[in-house]
Amino acid sequence: MKKIFLLLFILIFPLFINNAQHIPSDERGDKEYRRETKLEANNVKTSIHNFAFAGRTGGEFPIDVQTPYEWPKGSGQVYCALHAMLIGAEVVDTNGTTIQIVDVPTYRTAPAGYSWSLEPVPGYLNTWGDIIAKSTIPSSWPEFWPDRMNDPTDPGWPGSWDGYFGKNVFIEGEELYYHCTDDTYDRHDYFPDSTDLTRRGLGLIIGVRSFAFDEPLLSDVIFQSYSIKNDGTKKLEKLSAAFWNADFVGGNGDSHDDLSRYSIEHNLVWSHDRDHHAPDFGSEPVGAYGNAFLKTPENIDGSGQLSISNAQYEPAGSWSFRTVSDEIIWSRLLEPGSFYEPNSVEPGEYDSFVSFGYFTLEPGESTELLFSTIFVNGPFDDPDAEYRYSELLRKREYIKKIADAGFNFNAFETEITSPAGGEILSGTVEIAWSTEASTGQASTYLFYSPDNGVTWQPAGKDTLNSGSFFWDTSTLKDGVLYKLRIMTIADGGLNITESEEVFTINNPGNGKPGIYITNPQQGEIIEGVYDIKWIGGDPDGDNCKINLYCVNNSDDQWILFAENIQNTGLYNFDTRELPNSASQILKGEIIAGQDTAIFETGTFEIFNERIIFPDTTLLVNMEMRGTGSIEIHIADENALIDHDYFISFDSEYIEDSLLYSVSDVTDNTQVISNVLVKDSTTEGPVFDGLRLLVKNHATELIEEESGWNVNSGIDTCTVREMVFEPVAYQAPVLKFERSKPADYFIEFNEVGVDTSVSGVIQGHTFPAVPVNFSVKNITENKFIDFIFVEMDTIGGNPGMLTNAGAIKDRIIFIEEGPDGAVEETYWAYLNCDDGRFPDVGDDFTVRTRKTFSKGDTLWFSMSNVTSIEKDLSGAPEEFFLEQNYPNPFNPETTIRFGITQKSVVKLAVFDILGRKVTTLVNEELSAGNYNVIFDAKKFASGVYIYKLETPGFSLSRKMILLK
């Protein structure tokens, strides 16, 4: 008997040891720390949510609030509404019954009101901030990283980035990192963690990294890594993960014309528009996108990585994860062996789901699922999207190799030895290169650019690592701006090399000229007399003339400032003749005979030093509803005169735009008229040596000045937020900016205290009904009309109530515009899941920042300028750093400083813990006074420190960002 017991102990004890080796963490999810952050380091832009979700969570969100997958960034052209992960496992519950548990990212709530969805772990972000931890924004990082507490030399990595590639390893681009868990999902009698019986779900922790490289050849790709960890004490024998895509190829105007396909061989699911046309894309063809799964878990039998084992294409909205059972989700979406037939799908709106079969996780074990989202385009004439599919496969091939090589972009060096810069090529030519170190068997991909690197096309590939490739140029357009790019990938990493100078392709025929402006570059700040530089010419060698234009990017009026100049590649540009602006663009036009080509730069900044007076300094009289500011800049000291001026705003000359005019009160003349207010960095036209900078406010809630009355019981409940914002359903341009902004008072009473007006919202008619509140415009001291969107009547009671999610009662304000027409302007609704509803005696005050509007006026005088102690000649008598203005601020403030001599100047901003969050200035400056704008829209509210340093001077000041 003892021998049998000993044998059983020998067999069973290792199982106890294995389970005991893993000590579950205390990471738990909390819905209050849900965050949304944009990933936008390259040509792709999307919203990342820290609960295994990307894109937008609902169609009610505008693209600038929650961004579906947009490509190219800033174009408004979208391809996918959302991308999310479902993960489930088959387990045995406390009753001995085999059940399936499936975690969903969002949309699922327990009957009691708490979350049954994946929720973020608070320890992986700055809990005081409003974004996910982002590699480029140190203020978004936590004080320490919970997953690095076991580091023996630096526990928690405080002040360091917890990167996919290691400690403080930053990619050229952006990386987001968060953890989410399923511990609140208590729908089933299953307890994954014997050390904590309050923990439910499957005991999973999912570490998610979303990253985008600002690297050549990866500009149309983003990556997401899901590290799935069994943090419980029970082995998960049969897990499966599914990925959900909501087609949006072509955008809102063409959402019924999409089709998703899949390739098991390539672990690829992809979507395209059937005819490659869409109203939202105008005359441009619609591209395609694909999710290529680069790394998947090991198959249960150890036979290799999993591939797609289930693919479904379901009508959009047909899966209600709020109500559908886990068993149905498991059997339909996660069990292997079921596939839809793409060619049998009728036109409509669909969601695609793909899953990858079964895998196993021991307690404490993790596995990774890595995928890339790839965007491509092609011609209109592309039956069955064959060209687009081939482009996806081509990109997927080298992206997979890059991932397998560990994203090591500088593993060795490659040099292009032929062709040389300035060379003229025709016919079939040899491309030659050499690799510095032996890389073993390598794959080399060759690309060419006809426009100095703006766009790239494949030239071919060499899998023999021969260092030579013969390229047929006869089918290419002639041009003078050709470049080559060579990407060599080996087991240990890769290298991407680009030819340093352009070369010409000139085959028989008439080639067109080309131009590329090299300076100024995007984001550059220029001043004084600046040398504009370009490369350009004609492939046939014909003489060329150059025209140069400039424009502010919020306007459409190009200004010609240099005409028919010689093609020398250099022009002396006097920036002092233009207004200061952070959003300037240049256009170069090259002409050779009857042929013309143009090139536009990215935005850059013109900043010439100004003496600046806030409007309050020279103020005579002001009558303004708007809460923005007007700065009076001295552009030409010699042109100043001691006159009084009157500024008036108007908004009816150009619909949905704001204009201002300036009159000389002393002479009774109008000096400038109908000037369009652009952005907060662009000065207006010059008059009498002055330029105005109007910093307008968007109409938005001032949270710190708004809220429930102090006697309201609603204010003491858990979460009962009143949201006030412009209505989100008007398109393409909201008209609310033309209505005069105001403050409001929403007072709750018995049902019948007021009655709404009927209205039609997005095709739905909402009748006039008695309600339990009234809305007063307290700026104009009058009650206003409103439409009431009644979404629920809990207990049969009408009025301002709410349910969770998108089902919210909304008060839609109706006001009179400047033309006398009434329009829907703002809406207010409760954003909450718990607490009581508004009742008699509750009231909510809405205080807003306000746009300038018609009737706002300001009168200032230049007669007392000479009494202001400012050195208008330039250099100050001593170093100084002034308090920022305004302070507190949101989101921009101006920091003014002066230096007495030419110096290397550093101006940086730090958070309250002393961590640098951004550098505003780091360059050699001439003696003088300087103004620097700090744009803090990406930062969380709080106290920040700005520090000025020169070789002989250092000073710091505090400022407050109050959102």
XYZ file of N, CA, C and O in Angstrom, residues 117-227:
444
model
N -17.724 42.892 -19.750
C -16.824 42.974 -20.903
C -15.379 43.016 -20.422
O -15.098 43.131 -19.223
N -14.444 42.931 -21.368
C -13.037 43.146 -21.046
C -12.851 44.581 -20.570
O -13.405 45.510 -21.166
N -12.067 44.773 -19.525
C -11.852 46.109 -18.985
C -10.362 46.348 -18.746
O -9.610 45.414 -18.452
N -9.923 47.611 -18.871
C -8.490 47.923 -18.734
C -7.996 47.816 -17.301
O -8.737 48.048 -16.345
N -6.717 47.472 -17.173
C -6.045 47.458 -15.867
C -5.491 48.860 -15.615
O -4.708 49.370 -16.424
N -5.885 49.513 -14.509
C -5.451 50.905 -14.284
C -3.949 51.091 -14.201
O -3.441 52.172 -14.488
N -3.190 50.066 -13.810
C -1.764 50.221 -13.562
C -0.918 50.476 -14.785
O 0.292 50.695 -14.654
N -1.520 50.466 -15.983
C -0.722 50.602 -17.202
C -0.919 51.942 -17.899
O -0.643 52.081 -19.085
N -1.382 52.950 -17.179
C -1.494 54.289 -17.733
C -1.419 55.285 -16.591
O -1.540 54.918 -15.425
N -1.214 56.534 -16.943
C -1.305 57.608 -15.963
C -2.784 57.806 -15.663
O -3.542 58.293 -16.505
N -3.224 57.395 -14.473
C -4.654 57.408 -14.162
C -5.238 58.810 -14.119
O -6.459 58.976 -14.157
N -4.373 59.831 -14.077
C -4.871 61.208 -14.098
C -5.031 61.712 -15.524
O -5.601 62.780 -15.737
N -4.534 60.960 -16.477
C -4.593 61.404 -17.866
C -5.803 60.858 -18.586
O -6.600 60.093 -18.047
N -5.917 61.235 -19.861
C -7.074 60.820 -20.642
C -6.685 60.015 -21.873
O -7.472 59.889 -22.799
N -5.453 59.460 -21.884
C -5.029 58.654 -23.019
C -4.368 57.371 -22.535
O -3.965 57.245 -21.377
N -4.247 56.409 -23.454
C -3.524 55.175 -23.201
C -2.027 55.496 -23.161
O -1.578 56.463 -23.781
N -1.266 54.688 -22.446
C 0.182 54.901 -22.399
C 0.756 54.852 -23.812
O 0.568 53.878 -24.542
N 1.469 55.924 -24.191
C 1.963 56.086 -25.556
C 3.453 56.392 -25.504
O 3.896 57.238 -24.715
N 4.210 55.717 -26.350
C 5.665 55.835 -26.281
C 6.150 57.263 -26.455
O 7.169 57.642 -25.882
N 5.452 58.066 -27.233
C 5.899 59.426 -27.540
C 5.448 60.457 -26.518
O 5.821 61.617 -26.627
N 4.655 60.050 -25.516
C 4.141 60.996 -24.522
C 4.436 60.456 -23.128
O 3.638 59.712 -22.539
N 5.603 60.778 -22.564
C 5.967 60.247 -21.239
C 4.948 60.552 -20.152
O 4.824 59.773 -19.200
N 4.221 61.665 -20.263
C 3.251 61.995 -19.224
C 2.084 61.015 -19.210
O 1.287 61.022 -18.268
N 1.956 60.164 -20.230
C 0.881 59.174 -20.257
C 1.285 57.860 -19.590
O 0.448 56.979 -19.412
N 2.558 57.734 -19.204
C 3.040 56.486 -18.614
C 2.659 56.415 -17.132
O 2.510 57.448 -16.467
N 2.515 55.202 -16.592
C 2.291 55.085 -15.145
C 3.570 55.384 -14.372
O 4.656 55.469 -14.951
N 3.441 55.516 -13.063
C 4.627 55.762 -12.238
C 5.570 54.569 -12.275
O 6.787 54.722 -12.195
N 5.015 53.378 -12.372
C 5.821 52.171 -12.571
C 4.956 51.171 -13.333
O 3.735 51.275 -13.374
N 5.621 50.171 -13.944
C 4.926 49.179 -14.765
C 4.747 47.907 -13.951
O 5.729 47.283 -13.536
N 3.509 47.472 -13.732
C 3.286 46.272 -12.904
C 3.970 45.019 -13.446
O 4.385 44.159 -12.662
N 4.103 44.885 -14.761
C 4.712 43.676 -15.319
C 6.237 43.697 -15.235
O 6.884 42.731 -15.666
N 6.823 44.783 -14.705
C 8.277 44.862 -14.582
C 8.735 44.940 -13.127
O 9.868 45.318 -12.852
N 7.852 44.588 -12.206
C 8.210 44.689 -10.788
C 9.246 43.652 -10.374
O 9.917 43.811 -9.353
N 9.407 42.587 -11.168
C 10.385 41.553 -10.823
C 11.780 41.841 -11.367
O 12.687 41.019 -11.204
N 11.946 42.989 -12.019
C 13.282 43.345 -12.498
C 14.204 43.539 -11.289
O 13.936 44.391 -10.435
N 15.282 42.769 -11.184
C 16.114 42.848 -9.960
C 16.874 44.149 -9.817
O 17.246 44.529 -8.701
N 17.147 44.841 -10.922
C 17.949 46.070 -10.835
C 17.120 47.336 -10.913
O 17.538 48.381 -10.430
N 15.942 47.273 -11.524
C 15.107 48.466 -11.679
C 13.637 48.068 -11.578
O 12.905 48.077 -12.566
N 13.161 47.709 -10.382
C 11.784 47.222 -10.238
C 10.758 48.248 -10.734
O 10.773 49.401 -10.314
N 9.908 47.805 -11.647
C 8.839 48.659 -12.143
C 9.219 49.593 -13.269
O 8.358 50.247 -13.845
N 10.503 49.721 -13.566
C 10.984 50.601 -14.630
C 10.408 52.018 -14.526
O 9.900 52.569 -15.505
N 10.419 52.651 -13.375
C 9.843 54.002 -13.271
C 10.553 54.985 -14.199
O 11.784 54.990 -14.293
N 9.771 55.792 -14.883
C 10.328 56.791 -15.783
C 10.846 56.250 -17.090
O 11.417 56.996 -17.885
N 10.664 54.929 -17.344
C 11.142 54.309 -18.577
C 9.962 53.788 -19.387
O 8.888 53.520 -18.842
N 10.187 53.608 -20.678
C 9.143 53.073 -21.543
C 9.212 51.549 -21.547
O 10.278 50.959 -21.744
N 8.065 50.930 -21.321
C 7.942 49.478 -21.318
C 7.595 49.050 -22.742
O 6.438 48.859 -23.091
N 8.608 48.896 -23.585
C 8.398 48.719 -25.008
C 8.322 47.277 -25.456
O 8.820 46.364 -24.782
N 7.721 47.065 -26.596
C 7.631 45.745 -27.209
C 9.024 45.180 -27.460
O 9.238 43.971 -27.388
N 9.980 46.079 -27.733
C 11.332 45.648 -28.072
C 12.312 45.820 -26.921
O 13.506 45.663 -27.098
N 11.787 46.189 -25.725
C 12.662 46.276 -24.570
C 12.545 47.601 -23.851
O 11.824 48.522 -24.255
N 13.291 47.704 -22.769
C 13.267 48.894 -21.922
C 13.830 50.100 -22.670
O 14.953 50.065 -23.175
N 13.006 51.147 -22.752
C 13.384 52.394 -23.417
C 13.837 52.181 -24.860
O 14.651 52.953 -25.385
N 13.304 51.153 -25.502
C 13.548 50.956 -26.928
C 12.368 51.574 -27.666
O 11.249 51.058 -27.618
N 12.623 52.703 -28.320
C 11.572 53.453 -29.000
C 11.655 53.192 -30.499
O 12.728 53.272 -31.094
N 10.520 52.890 -31.088
C 10.488 52.706 -32.533
C 10.391 54.059 -33.210
O 10.016 55.065 -32.591
N 10.746 54.103 -34.502
C 10.493 55.302 -35.298
C 9.012 55.309 -35.630
O 8.567 54.718 -36.604
N 8.242 55.930 -34.774
C 6.790 55.936 -34.918
C 6.140 56.031 -33.559
O 6.621 56.752 -32.673
N 5.063 55.271 -33.339
C 4.316 55.316 -32.084
C 3.992 53.896 -31.631
O 3.748 53.005 -32.449
N 3.980 53.721 -30.310
C 3.566 52.451 -29.721
C 2.638 52.733 -28.556
O 2.908 53.605 -27.726
N 1.514 52.022 -28.497
C 0.571 52.097 -27.384
C 0.614 50.767 -26.631
O 0.767 49.704 -27.251
N 0.440 50.820 -25.308
C 0.530 49.602 -24.506
C -0.493 49.661 -23.381
O -0.624 50.680 -22.691
N -1.220 48.546 -23.219
C -2.162 48.445 -22.106
C -2.417 46.973 -21.785
O -2.087 46.079 -22.568
N -2.991 46.718 -20.611
C -3.487 45.404 -20.224
C -4.996 45.493 -20.007
O -5.503 46.511 -19.518
N -5.712 44.427 -20.353
C -7.128 44.331 -20.025
C -7.420 42.924 -19.517
O -6.668 41.976 -19.800
N -8.493 42.785 -18.755
C -8.814 41.513 -18.115
C -10.316 41.239 -18.209
O -11.109 42.106 -18.570
N -10.679 39.998 -17.792
C -12.075 39.565 -17.847
C -12.632 39.239 -16.464
O -13.609 38.514 -16.344
N -12.037 39.780 -15.406
C -12.334 39.297 -14.054
C -13.733 39.645 -13.562
O -14.192 39.082 -12.572
N -14.460 40.576 -14.214
C -15.810 40.932 -13.746
C -16.903 40.101 -14.408
O -18.080 40.289 -14.124
N -16.513 39.160 -15.290
C -17.508 38.378 -16.023
C -17.957 37.185 -15.170
O -17.385 36.091 -15.240
N -18.999 37.378 -14.351
C -19.444 36.362 -13.403
C -20.740 35.685 -13.831
O -21.545 35.268 -12.997
N -20.925 35.539 -15.108
C -22.153 34.934 -15.640
C -22.228 33.429 -15.353
O -23.312 32.847 -15.297
N -21.072 32.773 -15.185
C -21.018 31.321 -15.066
C -20.448 30.910 -13.705
O -19.727 31.664 -13.050
N -20.764 29.674 -13.320
C -20.238 29.122 -12.062
C -18.856 28.535 -12.303
O -18.632 27.316 -12.214
N -17.933 29.416 -12.601
C -16.557 29.003 -12.847
C -15.637 29.984 -12.142
O -15.838 31.217 -12.216
N -14.637 29.429 -11.438
C -13.710 30.255 -10.659
C -12.296 29.920 -11.127
O -11.762 28.848 -10.791
N -11.663 30.809 -11.901
C -10.372 30.477 -12.509
C -9.194 30.550 -11.559
O -8.131 30.012 -11.860
N -9.371 31.224 -10.407
C -8.237 31.526 -9.532
C -8.572 31.068 -8.125
O -9.393 31.686 -7.431
N -7.945 29.985 -7.687
C -8.238 29.448 -6.352
C -7.745 30.365 -5.241
O -8.165 30.221 -4.097
N -6.882 31.329 -5.563
C -6.381 32.254 -4.544
C -7.282 33.472 -4.369
O -7.088 34.247 -3.451
N -8.251 33.642 -5.281
C -9.160 34.797 -5.215
C -10.488 34.390 -5.851
O -10.653 34.437 -7.071
N -11.441 33.996 -5.006
C -12.721 33.513 -5.519
C -13.640 34.646 -5.969
O -14.711 34.391 -6.506
N -13.225 35.904 -5.762
C -14.002 37.020 -6.318
C -13.653 37.260 -7.783
O -14.346 37.995 -8.470
N -12.577 36.648 -8.225
C -12.145 36.817 -9.615
C -12.900 35.829 -10.489
O -12.946 34.637 -10.200
N -13.464 36.341 -11.564
C -14.259 35.464 -12.419
C -13.710 35.499 -13.844
O -12.538 35.759 -14.059
N -14.566 35.199 -14.815
C -14.097 35.089 -16.178
C -13.255 33.847 -16.340
O -13.503 32.798 -15.727
N -12.224 33.933 -17.168
C -11.305 32.818 -17.419
C -9.948 33.007 -16.752
O -9.047 32.187 -16.923
N -9.793 34.132 -16.036
C -8.503 34.413 -15.414
C -7.468 34.903 -16.405
O -6.270 34.753 -16.186
N -7.936 35.505 -17.499
C -7.019 35.949 -18.550
C -6.566 37.380 -18.321
O -7.345 38.234 -17.873
N -5.325 37.656 -18.654
C -4.806 39.021 -18.790
C -4.292 39.141 -20.221
O -3.504 38.313 -20.683
N -4.738 40.162 -20.915
C -4.347 40.364 -22.305
C -3.530 41.647 -22.393
O -4.032 42.737 -22.108
N -2.260 41.491 -22.737
C -1.398 42.647 -22.948
C -1.416 43.020 -24.417
O -1.073 42.201 -25.271
N -1.832 44.238 -24.706
C -2.031 44.659 -26.096
C -1.075 45.793 -26.428
O -0.962 46.761 -25.680
N -0.400 45.640 -27.554
C 0.468 46.692 -28.078
C 0.030 47.005 -29.498
O -0.101 46.101 -30.333
N -0.214 48.269 -29.752
C -0.528 48.739 -31.100
C 0.607 49.655 -31.518
O 0.956 50.584 -30.781
N 1.206 49.377 -32.669
C 2.324 50.227 -33.066
C 2.324 50.465 -34.569
O 1.889 49.619 -35.361
N 2.792 51.643 -34.918
C 2.890 52.059 -36.317
C 4.290 52.610 -36.529
O 4.753 53.458 -35.760
N 4.954 52.116 -37.573
C 6.308 52.562 -37.884
C 6.271 53.707 -38.883
O 5.579 53.634 -39.899
N 7.018 54.747 -38.568
C 7.268 55.805 -39.548
C 8.538 55.412 -40.289
O 9.568 56.079 -40.206
N 8.448 54.277 -40.977
C 9.592 53.690 -41.659
C 9.249 53.502 -43.135
O 8.094 53.278 -43.489
N 10.226 53.571 -44.007
C 9.977 53.290 -45.417
C 9.329 51.917 -45.590
O 9.664 50.966 -44.899
N 8.392 51.846 -46.493
C 7.716 50.617 -46.902
C 6.756 50.071 -45.856
O 6.084 49.075 -46.094
N 6.658 50.706 -44.690
C 5.666 50.312 -43.695
C 4.706 51.462 -43.388
O 4.018 51.442 -42.374
N 4.665 52.448 -44.266
C 3.853 53.635 -43.993
C 2.363 53.366 -44.122
O 1.552 54.166 -43.661
N 1.972 52.242 -44.761
C 0.559 51.911 -44.941
C 0.175 50.688 -44.114
O -0.754 49.951 -44.469
N 0.882 50.478 -43.008
C 0.708 49.275 -42.202
C 0.705 49.661 -40.726
O 1.483 50.516 -40.307
N -0.178 49.035 -39.948
C -0.065 49.114 -38.491
C -0.053 47.692 -37.947
O -0.528 46.751 -38.587
N 0.510 47.527 -36.750
C 0.654 46.226 -36.132
C -0.055 46.221 -34.782
O -0.088 47.242 -34.080
N -0.598 45.054 -34.429
C -1.158 44.879 -33.095
C -0.747 43.515 -32.569
O -0.848 42.507 -33.266
N -0.265 43.522 -31.329
C 0.181 42.305 -30.665
C -0.699 42.050 -29.450
O -0.875 42.936 -28.605
N -1.250 40.846 -29.366
C -2.043 40.422 -28.216
C -1.274 39.329 -27.483
O -1.103 38.224 -28.009
N -0.801 39.631 -26.287
C -0.138 38.646 -25.437
C -1.187 38.112 -24.467
O -1.631 38.823 -23.562
